[in-house]
Amino acid sequence: MDEKSVNIIVLNWNQKDLSLKCISSLKKTTYKNKNIIFIDNGSDDGSIESVKSIHPDVEIIRSENNLGYAAGNNFGFCEINRPSKYTIFLNNDTFVDPGFIEPLISELENNSHAMQVVPKIFYAKDKNTIWYAGGRINLMFSLIWHIGIRSNKIEKYNHRIEVDYATGCCFCIRSDDFSRLEMFNEGYKMYCEDVDLSLKIRKEGGKIFYIPTSKVWHHVSKSLGGMHSFSKWRKKYISIMKLILKHGSPILFPITIVFYVLNALLSLFIIPLLKMTSKR
């Protein structure tokens, strides 16, 4: 395959060690026509200095303030020195398989209907347990979920499928499409900006594909205090409401709001309680 240019954007905020490990794994990837872009969201932990010292060939773009996920990635995308045909957005709290780029680019090169592609993502602390094998959305019932989450049955999720959304943890998109879609919606301060982007893609007839031959490992919710933190819950459900108001059906809104409240309460109280009980 003729290697088309790809920029890989890694967004960081005060996670120097994780970012360095992420960049190191990216530099071991076998795709040659790549450019690693380190976007720093106003860190004060020496992240920029460390990247400059250890990876002097990595392009660094700095924001003076912490812009958050959506605005930080948008800012970095617009400031890149070398435009590319494709862009991969990758969380800094990840590490990647050396061959993770080729399957993503190949799908976009050979499938004109594909506008966004996403890898198989595992938990970093349990490398054979799946975190994401595709995403589904049901706004009427206020549900957004990962296919295969916490499953160890890896072979079951080895098939390329069309999905409802690509997680912002890692996905690849044509750079022109990302610009034309007006990038990430910065009204989402944390969570659901990825779902919003995928819904925009699907509304104009684009398709999103899960590519299991591309593999990534993710330190889940490292920056927000763990998998079940209150901060994560609050930010998540504020963003889900914004998503419902923008993309949901006004006719179904009374039903949706009931399920929204039920899901929020279950997520905050019942599910963590059941998990604590099961561990005793």
mmCIF file of N, CA and C in Angstrom, residues 16-73:
data_model
loop_
_atom_site.group_PDB
_atom_site.id
_atom_site.type_symbol
_atom_site.label_atom_id
_atom_site.label_comp_id
_atom_site.label_asym_id
_atom_site.label_seq_id
_atom_site.Cartn_x
_atom_site.Cartn_y
_atom_site.Cartn_z
ATOM 1 N N LYS A 16 2.953 13.667 32.150
ATOM 2 C CA LYS A 16 4.251 13.553 31.475
ATOM 3 C C LYS A 16 4.642 12.102 31.226
ATOM 4 N N ASP A 17 4.614 11.272 32.250
ATOM 5 C CA ASP A 17 5.115 9.905 32.116
ATOM 6 C C ASP A 17 4.267 9.093 31.139
ATOM 7 N N LEU A 18 2.934 9.219 31.256
ATOM 8 C CA LEU A 18 2.066 8.493 30.328
ATOM 9 C C LEU A 18 2.284 8.956 28.894
ATOM 10 N N SER A 19 2.427 10.261 28.702
ATOM 11 C CA SER A 19 2.629 10.792 27.348
ATOM 12 C C SER A 19 3.940 10.304 26.752
ATOM 13 N N LEU A 20 4.991 10.261 27.551
ATOM 14 C CA LEU A 20 6.275 9.775 27.054
ATOM 15 C C LEU A 20 6.182 8.320 26.623
ATOM 16 N N LYS A 21 5.462 7.511 27.400
ATOM 17 C CA LYS A 21 5.298 6.097 27.040
ATOM 18 C C LYS A 21 4.454 5.952 25.777
ATOM 19 N N CYS A 22 3.433 6.788 25.656
ATOM 20 C CA CYS A 22 2.597 6.758 24.461
ATOM 21 C C CYS A 22 3.421 7.102 23.220
ATOM 22 N N ILE A 23 4.192 8.171 23.303
ATOM 23 C CA ILE A 23 5.016 8.596 22.166
ATOM 24 C C ILE A 23 6.044 7.519 21.812
ATOM 25 N N SER A 24 6.643 6.914 22.826
ATOM 26 C CA SER A 24 7.624 5.851 22.571
ATOM 27 C C SER A 24 6.996 4.702 21.793
ATOM 28 N N SER A 25 5.760 4.338 22.159
ATOM 29 C CA SER A 25 5.090 3.250 21.430
ATOM 30 C C SER A 25 4.765 3.680 20.007
ATOM 31 N N LEU A 26 4.396 4.936 19.812
ATOM 32 C CA LEU A 26 4.099 5.426 18.460
ATOM 33 C C LEU A 26 5.339 5.416 17.573
ATOM 34 N N LYS A 27 6.480 5.696 18.151
ATOM 35 C CA LYS A 27 7.708 5.730 17.352
ATOM 36 C C LYS A 27 8.154 4.336 16.913
ATOM 37 N N LYS A 28 7.575 3.313 17.553
ATOM 38 C CA LYS A 28 7.881 1.930 17.164
ATOM 39 C C LYS A 28 6.925 1.404 16.094
ATOM 40 N N THR A 29 5.949 2.216 15.709
ATOM 41 C CA THR A 29 4.992 1.753 14.704
ATOM 42 C C THR A 29 5.659 1.638 13.339
ATOM 43 N N THR A 30 5.138 0.714 12.538
ATOM 44 C CA THR A 30 5.780 0.360 11.268
ATOM 45 C C THR A 30 5.368 1.262 10.103
ATOM 46 N N TYR A 31 4.356 2.076 10.282
ATOM 47 C CA TYR A 31 3.920 2.996 9.231
ATOM 48 C C TYR A 31 4.925 4.144 9.138
ATOM 49 N N LYS A 32 5.493 4.365 7.977
ATOM 50 C CA LYS A 32 6.594 5.315 7.851
ATOM 51 C C LYS A 32 6.138 6.759 7.664
ATOM 52 N N ASN A 33 5.080 6.966 6.910
ATOM 53 C CA ASN A 33 4.680 8.324 6.537
ATOM 54 C C ASN A 33 3.768 8.932 7.615
ATOM 55 N N LYS A 34 4.326 9.077 8.825
ATOM 56 C CA LYS A 34 3.564 9.575 9.971
ATOM 57 C C LYS A 34 4.295 10.746 10.616
ATOM 58 N N ASN A 35 3.515 11.576 11.277
ATOM 59 C CA ASN A 35 4.054 12.710 12.018
ATOM 60 C C ASN A 35 3.352 12.732 13.369
ATOM 61 N N ILE A 36 4.125 12.659 14.440
ATOM 62 C CA ILE A 36 3.560 12.657 15.795
ATOM 63 C C ILE A 36 3.482 14.100 16.288
ATOM 64 N N ILE A 37 2.291 14.489 16.729
ATOM 65 C CA ILE A 37 2.054 15.856 17.196
ATOM 66 C C ILE A 37 1.704 15.803 18.675
ATOM 67 N N PHE A 38 2.486 16.444 19.501
ATOM 68 C CA PHE A 38 2.231 16.500 20.938
ATOM 69 C C PHE A 38 1.581 17.841 21.263
ATOM 70 N N ILE A 39 0.314 17.784 21.687
ATOM 71 C CA ILE A 39 -0.424 18.997 22.041
ATOM 72 C C ILE A 39 -0.458 19.098 23.559
ATOM 73 N N ASP A 40 0.086 20.166 24.102
ATOM 74 C CA ASP A 40 0.085 20.323 25.559
ATOM 75 C C ASP A 40 -0.931 21.374 25.991
ATOM 76 N N ASN A 41 -1.800 20.960 26.913
ATOM 77 C CA ASN A 41 -2.900 21.795 27.379
ATOM 78 C C ASN A 41 -2.497 22.598 28.626
ATOM 79 N N GLY A 42 -1.410 23.358 28.532
ATOM 80 C CA GLY A 42 -1.012 24.222 29.637
ATOM 81 C C GLY A 42 -0.480 23.476 30.844
ATOM 82 N N SER A 43 0.267 22.393 30.619
ATOM 83 C CA SER A 43 0.807 21.613 31.733
ATOM 84 C C SER A 43 1.875 22.384 32.493
ATOM 85 N N ASP A 44 2.024 22.043 33.772
ATOM 86 C CA ASP A 44 3.081 22.646 34.583
ATOM 87 C C ASP A 44 3.942 21.578 35.252
ATOM 88 N N ASP A 45 3.957 20.376 34.669
ATOM 89 C CA ASP A 45 4.721 19.261 35.261
ATOM 90 C C ASP A 45 5.983 18.938 34.469
ATOM 91 N N GLY A 46 6.387 19.830 33.588
ATOM 92 C CA GLY A 46 7.591 19.590 32.790
ATOM 93 C C GLY A 46 7.371 18.689 31.589
ATOM 94 N N SER A 47 6.125 18.518 31.178
ATOM 95 C CA SER A 47 5.822 17.621 30.045
ATOM 96 C C SER A 47 6.535 18.053 28.775
ATOM 97 N N ILE A 48 6.425 19.335 28.450
ATOM 98 C CA ILE A 48 7.019 19.817 27.197
ATOM 99 C C ILE A 48 8.528 19.641 27.203
ATOM 100 N N GLU A 49 9.153 19.998 28.303
ATOM 101 C CA GLU A 49 10.611 19.889 28.389
ATOM 102 C C GLU A 49 11.069 18.440 28.222
ATOM 103 N N SER A 50 10.318 17.514 28.815
ATOM 104 C CA SER A 50 10.683 16.100 28.719
ATOM 105 C C SER A 50 10.524 15.581 27.297
ATOM 106 N N VAL A 51 9.436 15.954 26.638
ATOM 107 C CA VAL A 51 9.231 15.508 25.257
ATOM 108 C C VAL A 51 10.308 16.084 24.355
ATOM 109 N N LYS A 52 10.646 17.359 24.545
ATOM 110 C CA LYS A 52 11.707 17.983 23.750
ATOM 111 C C LYS A 52 13.025 17.244 23.923
ATOM 112 N N SER A 53 13.318 16.855 25.157
ATOM 113 C CA SER A 53 14.593 16.217 25.463
ATOM 114 C C SER A 53 14.667 14.791 24.930
ATOM 115 N N ILE A 54 13.603 14.021 25.140
ATOM 116 C CA ILE A 54 13.617 12.596 24.806
ATOM 117 C C ILE A 54 13.199 12.343 23.358
ATOM 118 N N HIS A 55 12.279 13.169 22.842
ATOM 119 C CA HIS A 55 11.769 12.979 21.476
ATOM 120 C C HIS A 55 11.866 14.303 20.710
ATOM 121 N N PRO A 56 13.074 14.723 20.369
ATOM 122 C CA PRO A 56 13.245 16.038 19.736
ATOM 123 C C PRO A 56 12.612 16.157 18.352
ATOM 124 N N ASP A 57 12.299 15.029 17.724
ATOM 125 C CA ASP A 57 11.711 15.067 16.385
ATOM 126 C C ASP A 57 10.188 15.177 16.411
ATOM 127 N N VAL A 58 9.589 15.147 17.595
ATOM 128 C CA VAL A 58 8.136 15.254 17.714
ATOM 129 C C VAL A 58 7.727 16.726 17.681
ATOM 130 N N GLU A 59 6.726 17.047 16.867
ATOM 131 C CA GLU A 59 6.223 18.418 16.812
ATOM 132 C C GLU A 59 5.434 18.732 18.081
ATOM 133 N N ILE A 60 5.731 19.855 18.704
ATOM 134 C CA ILE A 60 5.068 20.246 19.952
ATOM 135 C C ILE A 60 4.256 21.512 19.720
ATOM 136 N N ILE A 61 3.015 21.474 20.150
ATOM 137 C CA ILE A 61 2.143 22.648 20.086
ATOM 138 C C ILE A 61 1.602 22.885 21.486
ATOM 139 N N ARG A 62 1.763 24.088 21.981
ATOM 140 C CA ARG A 62 1.392 24.371 23.365
ATOM 141 C C ARG A 62 0.247 25.373 23.439
ATOM 142 N N SER A 63 -0.729 25.043 24.272
ATOM 143 C CA SER A 63 -1.757 25.998 24.661
ATOM 144 C C SER A 63 -1.394 26.537 26.036
ATOM 145 N N GLU A 64 -1.594 27.812 26.251
ATOM 146 C CA GLU A 64 -1.266 28.396 27.547
ATOM 147 C C GLU A 64 -2.204 27.916 28.647
ATOM 148 N N ASN A 65 -3.405 27.490 28.263
ATOM 149 C CA ASN A 65 -4.410 27.063 29.239
ATOM 150 C C ASN A 65 -4.884 25.651 28.926
ATOM 151 N N ASN A 66 -5.515 25.019 29.917
ATOM 152 C CA ASN A 66 -6.116 23.713 29.705
ATOM 153 C C ASN A 66 -7.452 23.908 28.988
ATOM 154 N N LEU A 67 -7.486 23.588 27.719
ATOM 155 C CA LEU A 67 -8.673 23.816 26.897
ATOM 156 C C LEU A 67 -9.672 22.669 26.952
ATOM 157 N N GLY A 68 -9.280 21.551 27.566
ATOM 158 C CA GLY A 68 -10.133 20.378 27.550
ATOM 159 C C GLY A 68 -9.909 19.549 26.305
ATOM 160 N N TYR A 69 -10.642 18.438 26.193
ATOM 161 C CA TYR A 69 -10.432 17.494 25.097
ATOM 162 C C TYR A 69 -10.795 18.097 23.745
ATOM 163 N N ALA A 70 -12.026 18.581 23.607
ATOM 164 C CA ALA A 70 -12.500 19.045 22.298
ATOM 165 C C ALA A 70 -11.698 20.246 21.804
ATOM 166 N N ALA A 71 -11.636 21.292 22.611
ATOM 167 C CA ALA A 71 -10.950 22.516 22.189
ATOM 168 C C ALA A 71 -9.452 22.294 22.065
ATOM 169 N N GLY A 72 -8.885 21.457 22.937
ATOM 170 C CA GLY A 72 -7.452 21.177 22.865
ATOM 171 C C GLY A 72 -7.080 20.476 21.572
ATOM 172 N N ASN A 73 -7.855 19.469 21.196
ATOM 173 C CA ASN A 73 -7.592 18.766 19.938
ATOM 174 C C ASN A 73 -7.849 19.655 18.731
#
